[in-house]
Amino acid sequence: MREWWRDAVIYQIYPRSFQDSTGDGVGDLNGITQRLEHIASLGVDCIWLSPIFTSPQADMGYDVSNYTDIDPIFGTLDDFDRMLARAHELGLKVITDQVLSHTSDQHPWFIESRKDRTNPKADWYVWADPKPDGSPPTNWHSHFGGPAWEFEAVRGQYYLHNFLSQQPDLNFHNPDVVDAILDTAKFWLDRGLDGFRLDTVNYYFHDKHLRSNPAAKGGRQVMATDLYGMQDNIHNKNQLENLAFLEQLRALCDQYDGIMMVGEVGDMGQRSIDLMAEYTKGSSRLHMAYSFAMLGPDFNPKHFRGCIEGFQKGAPDGQPEWSFSNHDVPRHVTRWAEHAVSDESIAKLACAMLMSFEGTIGIYQGEELGQLETVMKFEELTDLQAIRYWPGVKGRDGCRTPMVWDHKADNAGFTAGTPWLPVKAPQVAHSVDLQEAQNDSVLHFYRQTIGFRKSHPCMTRGKTAWIDLPDPMLAFTRSTADQHLTCVFNLSKAPQTLTVTGTATLTGPQHATVADSTLTLPGNGFAFLGHSATLKLTA
């Protein structure tokens, strides 16, 4: 039996922005339940919910104050159970974000831990004495700016926070912390959840010796803020102890049927690909991993090939998840606009590429509409990182604005109240109802292309053989024993032509023509070529 997640397309829901059912301007679980048929109609297999747990919402739910309850803004545990049951009726698996590396500073564990140095949870977080001059214990930076250490006057010590100061890091070197975290995971597995998306999966452990990081090699590596990227972050994350914890969590999941864990590797470049490979190697760690490798500005054949090929070499038996957008990065239609003939053409090209990659596929709400990044004003921001560093850092609000369902309705059908982030005209122009009425819309293209992927075993189970072509052409063949599809993509605005040697037929979604052994691809063109014998492409 082949595990369901190996062939899956996973749809990420950002609950605050999907559908509001109460009129308070914030999306909720009942709103998600109301819109599940839209998701099912895409042909996807699973939904991933960004955090829905009790939280002060300093980082929009990624600061958890109770791991085993639902935040009232999203509903109740009963609402969750109804949503889960309806998703299962529609054939959709459900996974939730588990933010385990840190909690909210309002979590009862931290409230107790910060009281003094002798309480039962005194060592549940990463505490350290100041240096003799009062400065922080290490030079580590926070992702959201400033030192990764906050001084607590009552204890007379600093605590570690890799993100906001309201998000203290748990001390995973303490086995009691590990046991408590495993108990929270068991709570949701017992409730019928199908798995977890593990936030910042490479941040659980820190260097026990609290060594400072060296400067970044080869220039700064920008991620969130450039201060963080100015260091080679080897001591504050990516510790070997992470693997032992993942094996414990996997052992728990393996006590249930059909559970999947996908980890978010928070790193950049080749290191992220190496970590993906390491964290999925064998059968005792993560089922899958994804990184920010394809979530940045790079848009060229060498980059995409390098990501996939690097993972395949590092973990030939591992499983990657590939995605182009999520709640932390600018939407890819906007991010790659300089390579686009039009917004629609780059959206369709990206979809065709993504659905042809070997591995599990992830898409982010609104991506199926070709949605653009929302241009935000300072007074509209909620992201504390952006508020602190505006305008140098634009923040993440631009990719988190509400789904647009009905272009005629108030707030495009998202809420009857005032939305927590604005609904603007450029986004409303991509609404679901408008795209449903247009046969060649991005929405219909996603359905068609997901269906094409699922109806061709070589696209889900076939191996990848790369074809060497000059930039801007990306090409490879996906093959099983009895089926072959050659996938060709023009990653530029300029038309390209290739010579085809062998018999091939255009099949499935396409933006190309074949005539007299010549494959012509317009700007942002793409083709799937079906063939039974060896096919050769030359520039």
mmCIF file with all atom_site columns, C-alpha atoms in Angstrom, residues 122-236:
data_model
loop_
_atom_site.group_PDB
_atom_site.id
_atom_site.type_symbol
_atom_site.label_atom_id
_atom_site.label_alt_id
_atom_site.label_comp_id
_atom_site.label_asym_id
_atom_site.label_entity_id
_atom_site.label_seq_id
_atom_site.pdbx_PDB_ins_code
_atom_site.Cartn_x
_atom_site.Cartn_y
_atom_site.Cartn_z
_atom_site.occupancy
_atom_site.B_iso_or_equiv
_atom_site.pdbx_formal_charge
_atom_site.auth_seq_id
_atom_site.auth_comp_id
_atom_site.auth_asym_id
_atom_site.auth_atom_id
_atom_site.pdbx_PDB_model_num
ATOM 1   C CA . ALA A 1 122 ? 12.602 26.869 35.880 1.00 0.00 ? 122 ALA A CA 1
ATOM 2   C CA . ASP A 1 123 ? 14.543 24.948 33.230 1.00 0.00 ? 123 ASP A CA 1
ATOM 3   C CA . TRP A 1 124 ? 11.714 24.572 30.690 1.00 0.00 ? 124 TRP A CA 1
ATOM 4   C CA . TYR A 1 125 ? 12.956 27.567 28.686 1.00 0.00 ? 125 TYR A CA 1
ATOM 5   C CA . VAL A 1 126 ? 16.426 28.694 27.605 1.00 0.00 ? 126 VAL A CA 1
ATOM 6   C CA . TRP A 1 127 ? 17.727 30.931 30.386 1.00 0.00 ? 127 TRP A CA 1
ATOM 7   C CA . ALA A 1 128 ? 21.269 32.267 30.683 1.00 0.00 ? 128 ALA A CA 1
ATOM 8   C CA . ASP A 1 129 ? 23.167 34.762 32.803 1.00 0.00 ? 129 ASP A CA 1
ATOM 9   C CA . PRO A 1 130 ? 24.321 38.065 31.322 1.00 0.00 ? 130 PRO A CA 1
ATOM 10  C CA . LYS A 1 131 ? 27.938 38.508 30.404 1.00 0.00 ? 131 LYS A CA 1
ATOM 11  C CA . PRO A 1 132 ? 29.948 40.454 33.007 1.00 0.00 ? 132 PRO A CA 1
ATOM 12  C CA . ASP A 1 133 ? 29.182 43.692 31.171 1.00 0.00 ? 133 ASP A CA 1
ATOM 13  C CA . GLY A 1 134 ? 25.442 42.918 31.179 1.00 0.00 ? 134 GLY A CA 1
ATOM 14  C CA . SER A 1 135 ? 25.243 42.113 27.487 1.00 0.00 ? 135 SER A CA 1
ATOM 15  C CA . PRO A 1 136 ? 23.391 39.041 26.142 1.00 0.00 ? 136 PRO A CA 1
ATOM 16  C CA . PRO A 1 137 ? 24.970 35.582 26.509 1.00 0.00 ? 137 PRO A CA 1
ATOM 17  C CA . THR A 1 138 ? 25.628 35.210 22.761 1.00 0.00 ? 138 THR A CA 1
ATOM 18  C CA . ASN A 1 139 ? 25.589 37.327 19.622 1.00 0.00 ? 139 ASN A CA 1
ATOM 19  C CA . TRP A 1 140 ? 22.561 35.500 18.185 1.00 0.00 ? 140 TRP A CA 1
ATOM 20  C CA . HIS A 1 141 ? 20.004 37.612 16.335 1.00 0.00 ? 141 HIS A CA 1
ATOM 21  C CA . SER A 1 142 ? 16.244 37.296 16.338 1.00 0.00 ? 142 SER A CA 1
ATOM 22  C CA . HIS A 1 143 ? 14.531 36.751 13.009 1.00 0.00 ? 143 HIS A CA 1
ATOM 23  C CA . PHE A 1 144 ? 12.358 39.770 13.743 1.00 0.00 ? 144 PHE A CA 1
ATOM 24  C CA . GLY A 1 145 ? 15.173 42.133 14.551 1.00 0.00 ? 145 GLY A CA 1
ATOM 25  C CA . GLY A 1 146 ? 17.470 42.829 17.468 1.00 0.00 ? 146 GLY A CA 1
ATOM 26  C CA . PRO A 1 147 ? 19.139 40.339 19.815 1.00 0.00 ? 147 PRO A CA 1
ATOM 27  C CA . ALA A 1 148 ? 17.613 36.885 20.295 1.00 0.00 ? 148 ALA A CA 1
ATOM 28  C CA . TRP A 1 149 ? 17.767 37.473 24.060 1.00 0.00 ? 149 TRP A CA 1
ATOM 29  C CA . GLU A 1 150 ? 15.383 39.359 26.369 1.00 0.00 ? 150 GLU A CA 1
ATOM 30  C CA . PHE A 1 151 ? 16.358 40.298 29.920 1.00 0.00 ? 151 PHE A CA 1
ATOM 31  C CA . GLU A 1 152 ? 14.009 39.202 32.707 1.00 0.00 ? 152 GLU A CA 1
ATOM 32  C CA . ALA A 1 153 ? 14.592 41.324 35.813 1.00 0.00 ? 153 ALA A CA 1
ATOM 33  C CA . VAL A 1 154 ? 12.947 38.946 38.299 1.00 0.00 ? 154 VAL A CA 1
ATOM 34  C CA . ARG A 1 155 ? 15.295 36.057 37.465 1.00 0.00 ? 155 ARG A CA 1
ATOM 35  C CA . GLY A 1 156 ? 18.169 38.355 36.592 1.00 0.00 ? 156 GLY A CA 1
ATOM 36  C CA . GLN A 1 157 ? 18.706 36.333 33.430 1.00 0.00 ? 157 GLN A CA 1
ATOM 37  C CA . TYR A 1 158 ? 18.105 36.493 29.720 1.00 0.00 ? 158 TYR A CA 1
ATOM 38  C CA . TYR A 1 159 ? 15.725 34.151 27.892 1.00 0.00 ? 159 TYR A CA 1
ATOM 39  C CA . LEU A 1 160 ? 16.139 33.075 24.277 1.00 0.00 ? 160 LEU A CA 1
ATOM 40  C CA . HIS A 1 161 ? 13.645 34.001 21.554 1.00 0.00 ? 161 HIS A CA 1
ATOM 41  C CA . ASN A 1 162 ? 14.491 33.249 17.939 1.00 0.00 ? 162 ASN A CA 1
ATOM 42  C CA . PHE A 1 163 ? 11.464 35.255 16.860 1.00 0.00 ? 163 PHE A CA 1
ATOM 43  C CA . LEU A 1 164 ? 9.491  37.904 18.803 1.00 0.00 ? 164 LEU A CA 1
ATOM 44  C CA . SER A 1 165 ? 10.363 38.598 22.421 1.00 0.00 ? 165 SER A CA 1
ATOM 45  C CA . GLN A 1 166 ? 6.823  37.363 23.174 1.00 0.00 ? 166 GLN A CA 1
ATOM 46  C CA . GLN A 1 167 ? 7.884  33.920 21.849 1.00 0.00 ? 167 GLN A CA 1
ATOM 47  C CA . PRO A 1 168 ? 10.346 32.397 24.345 1.00 0.00 ? 168 PRO A CA 1
ATOM 48  C CA . ASP A 1 169 ? 12.133 29.263 23.144 1.00 0.00 ? 169 ASP A CA 1
ATOM 49  C CA . LEU A 1 170 ? 11.504 25.989 24.944 1.00 0.00 ? 170 LEU A CA 1
ATOM 50  C CA . ASN A 1 171 ? 14.504 24.096 26.301 1.00 0.00 ? 171 ASN A CA 1
ATOM 51  C CA . PHE A 1 172 ? 14.361 20.789 24.436 1.00 0.00 ? 172 PHE A CA 1
ATOM 52  C CA . HIS A 1 173 ? 17.463 19.613 26.294 1.00 0.00 ? 173 HIS A CA 1
ATOM 53  C CA . ASN A 1 174 ? 15.067 19.084 29.225 1.00 0.00 ? 174 ASN A CA 1
ATOM 54  C CA . PRO A 1 175 ? 13.360 15.664 28.812 1.00 0.00 ? 175 PRO A CA 1
ATOM 55  C CA . ASP A 1 176 ? 10.298 16.920 30.707 1.00 0.00 ? 176 ASP A CA 1
ATOM 56  C CA . VAL A 1 177 ? 9.745  19.477 27.938 1.00 0.00 ? 177 VAL A CA 1
ATOM 57  C CA . VAL A 1 178 ? 9.991  16.780 25.289 1.00 0.00 ? 178 VAL A CA 1
ATOM 58  C CA . ASP A 1 179 ? 7.448  14.622 27.139 1.00 0.00 ? 179 ASP A CA 1
ATOM 59  C CA . ALA A 1 180 ? 5.037  17.546 27.504 1.00 0.00 ? 180 ALA A CA 1
ATOM 60  C CA . ILE A 1 181 ? 5.283  18.375 23.810 1.00 0.00 ? 181 ILE A CA 1
ATOM 61  C CA . LEU A 1 182 ? 4.694  14.739 22.827 1.00 0.00 ? 182 LEU A CA 1
ATOM 62  C CA . ASP A 1 183 ? 1.589  14.738 25.017 1.00 0.00 ? 183 ASP A CA 1
ATOM 63  C CA . THR A 1 184 ? 0.171  17.719 23.113 1.00 0.00 ? 184 THR A CA 1
ATOM 64  C CA . ALA A 1 185 ? 0.739  15.928 19.812 1.00 0.00 ? 185 ALA A CA 1
ATOM 65  C CA . LYS A 1 186 ? -0.999 12.822 21.133 1.00 0.00 ? 186 LYS A CA 1
ATOM 66  C CA . PHE A 1 187 ? -4.018 14.945 22.092 1.00 0.00 ? 187 PHE A CA 1
ATOM 67  C CA . TRP A 1 188 ? -4.636 15.879 18.444 1.00 0.00 ? 188 TRP A CA 1
ATOM 68  C CA . LEU A 1 189 ? -3.856 12.457 17.049 1.00 0.00 ? 189 LEU A CA 1
ATOM 69  C CA . ASP A 1 190 ? -6.423 10.967 19.422 1.00 0.00 ? 190 ASP A CA 1
ATOM 70  C CA . ARG A 1 191 ? -8.919 13.518 18.097 1.00 0.00 ? 191 ARG A CA 1
ATOM 71  C CA . GLY A 1 192 ? -8.565 12.171 14.559 1.00 0.00 ? 192 GLY A CA 1
ATOM 72  C CA . LEU A 1 193 ? -6.087 14.592 13.006 1.00 0.00 ? 193 LEU A CA 1
ATOM 73  C CA . ASP A 1 194 ? -4.197 13.222 9.994  1.00 0.00 ? 194 ASP A CA 1
ATOM 74  C CA . GLY A 1 195 ? -0.822 14.735 10.789 1.00 0.00 ? 195 GLY A CA 1
ATOM 75  C CA . PHE A 1 196 ? 1.229  17.816 11.481 1.00 0.00 ? 196 PHE A CA 1
ATOM 76  C CA . ARG A 1 197 ? 3.028  20.602 9.711  1.00 0.00 ? 197 ARG A CA 1
ATOM 77  C CA . LEU A 1 198 ? 5.938  21.293 12.035 1.00 0.00 ? 198 LEU A CA 1
ATOM 78  C CA . ASP A 1 199 ? 6.870  24.956 12.160 1.00 0.00 ? 199 ASP A CA 1
ATOM 79  C CA . THR A 1 200 ? 10.587 25.823 12.287 1.00 0.00 ? 200 THR A CA 1
ATOM 80  C CA . VAL A 1 201 ? 11.486 22.145 12.601 1.00 0.00 ? 201 VAL A CA 1
ATOM 81  C CA . ASN A 1 202 ? 15.226 22.816 12.734 1.00 0.00 ? 202 ASN A CA 1
ATOM 82  C CA . TYR A 1 203 ? 14.994 25.217 15.708 1.00 0.00 ? 203 TYR A CA 1
ATOM 83  C CA . TYR A 1 204 ? 14.043 22.872 18.543 1.00 0.00 ? 204 TYR A CA 1
ATOM 84  C CA . PHE A 1 205 ? 17.520 22.572 20.064 1.00 0.00 ? 205 PHE A CA 1
ATOM 85  C CA . HIS A 1 206 ? 20.147 25.204 20.674 1.00 0.00 ? 206 HIS A CA 1
ATOM 86  C CA . ASP A 1 207 ? 23.869 24.809 21.356 1.00 0.00 ? 207 ASP A CA 1
ATOM 87  C CA . LYS A 1 208 ? 24.140 23.791 25.029 1.00 0.00 ? 208 LYS A CA 1
ATOM 88  C CA . HIS A 1 209 ? 27.471 25.616 25.306 1.00 0.00 ? 209 HIS A CA 1
ATOM 89  C CA . LEU A 1 210 ? 25.951 28.906 24.090 1.00 0.00 ? 210 LEU A CA 1
ATOM 90  C CA . ARG A 1 211 ? 28.665 29.626 21.569 1.00 0.00 ? 211 ARG A CA 1
ATOM 91  C CA . SER A 1 212 ? 28.311 32.746 19.450 1.00 0.00 ? 212 SER A CA 1
ATOM 92  C CA . ASN A 1 213 ? 27.856 32.437 15.704 1.00 0.00 ? 213 ASN A CA 1
ATOM 93  C CA . PRO A 1 214 ? 30.570 33.369 13.215 1.00 0.00 ? 214 PRO A CA 1
ATOM 94  C CA . ALA A 1 215 ? 29.945 35.899 10.480 1.00 0.00 ? 215 ALA A CA 1
ATOM 95  C CA . ALA A 1 216 ? 28.179 34.658 7.363  1.00 0.00 ? 216 ALA A CA 1
ATOM 96  C CA . LYS A 1 217 ? 30.485 33.268 4.710  1.00 0.00 ? 217 LYS A CA 1
ATOM 97  C CA . GLY A 1 218 ? 30.395 34.830 1.277  1.00 0.00 ? 218 GLY A CA 1
ATOM 98  C CA . GLY A 1 219 ? 28.328 37.842 2.250  1.00 0.00 ? 219 GLY A CA 1
ATOM 99  C CA . ARG A 1 220 ? 25.068 38.287 4.085  1.00 0.00 ? 220 ARG A CA 1
ATOM 100 C CA . GLN A 1 221 ? 22.287 35.782 3.494  1.00 0.00 ? 221 GLN A CA 1
ATOM 101 C CA . VAL A 1 222 ? 19.098 37.795 3.822  1.00 0.00 ? 222 VAL A CA 1
ATOM 102 C CA . MET A 1 223 ? 16.189 36.051 5.515  1.00 0.00 ? 223 MET A CA 1
ATOM 103 C CA . ALA A 1 224 ? 13.475 38.147 7.141  1.00 0.00 ? 224 ALA A CA 1
ATOM 104 C CA . THR A 1 225 ? 15.970 40.788 8.346  1.00 0.00 ? 225 THR A CA 1
ATOM 105 C CA . ASP A 1 226 ? 19.470 41.292 7.079  1.00 0.00 ? 226 ASP A CA 1
ATOM 106 C CA . LEU A 1 227 ? 20.953 41.282 10.605 1.00 0.00 ? 227 LEU A CA 1
ATOM 107 C CA . TYR A 1 228 ? 20.014 37.620 10.981 1.00 0.00 ? 228 TYR A CA 1
ATOM 108 C CA . GLY A 1 229 ? 21.533 36.830 7.613  1.00 0.00 ? 229 GLY A CA 1
ATOM 109 C CA . MET A 1 230 ? 24.831 38.447 8.542  1.00 0.00 ? 230 MET A CA 1
ATOM 110 C CA . GLN A 1 231 ? 25.670 35.427 10.701 1.00 0.00 ? 231 GLN A CA 1
ATOM 111 C CA . ASP A 1 232 ? 26.328 31.804 9.878  1.00 0.00 ? 232 ASP A CA 1
ATOM 112 C CA . ASN A 1 233 ? 23.600 30.501 12.175 1.00 0.00 ? 233 ASN A CA 1
ATOM 113 C CA . ILE A 1 234 ? 25.240 27.257 13.229 1.00 0.00 ? 234 ILE A CA 1
ATOM 114 C CA . HIS A 1 235 ? 24.730 27.373 17.006 1.00 0.00 ? 235 HIS A CA 1
ATOM 115 C CA . ASN A 1 236 ? 21.175 28.646 17.403 1.00 0.00 ? 236 ASN A CA 1
#
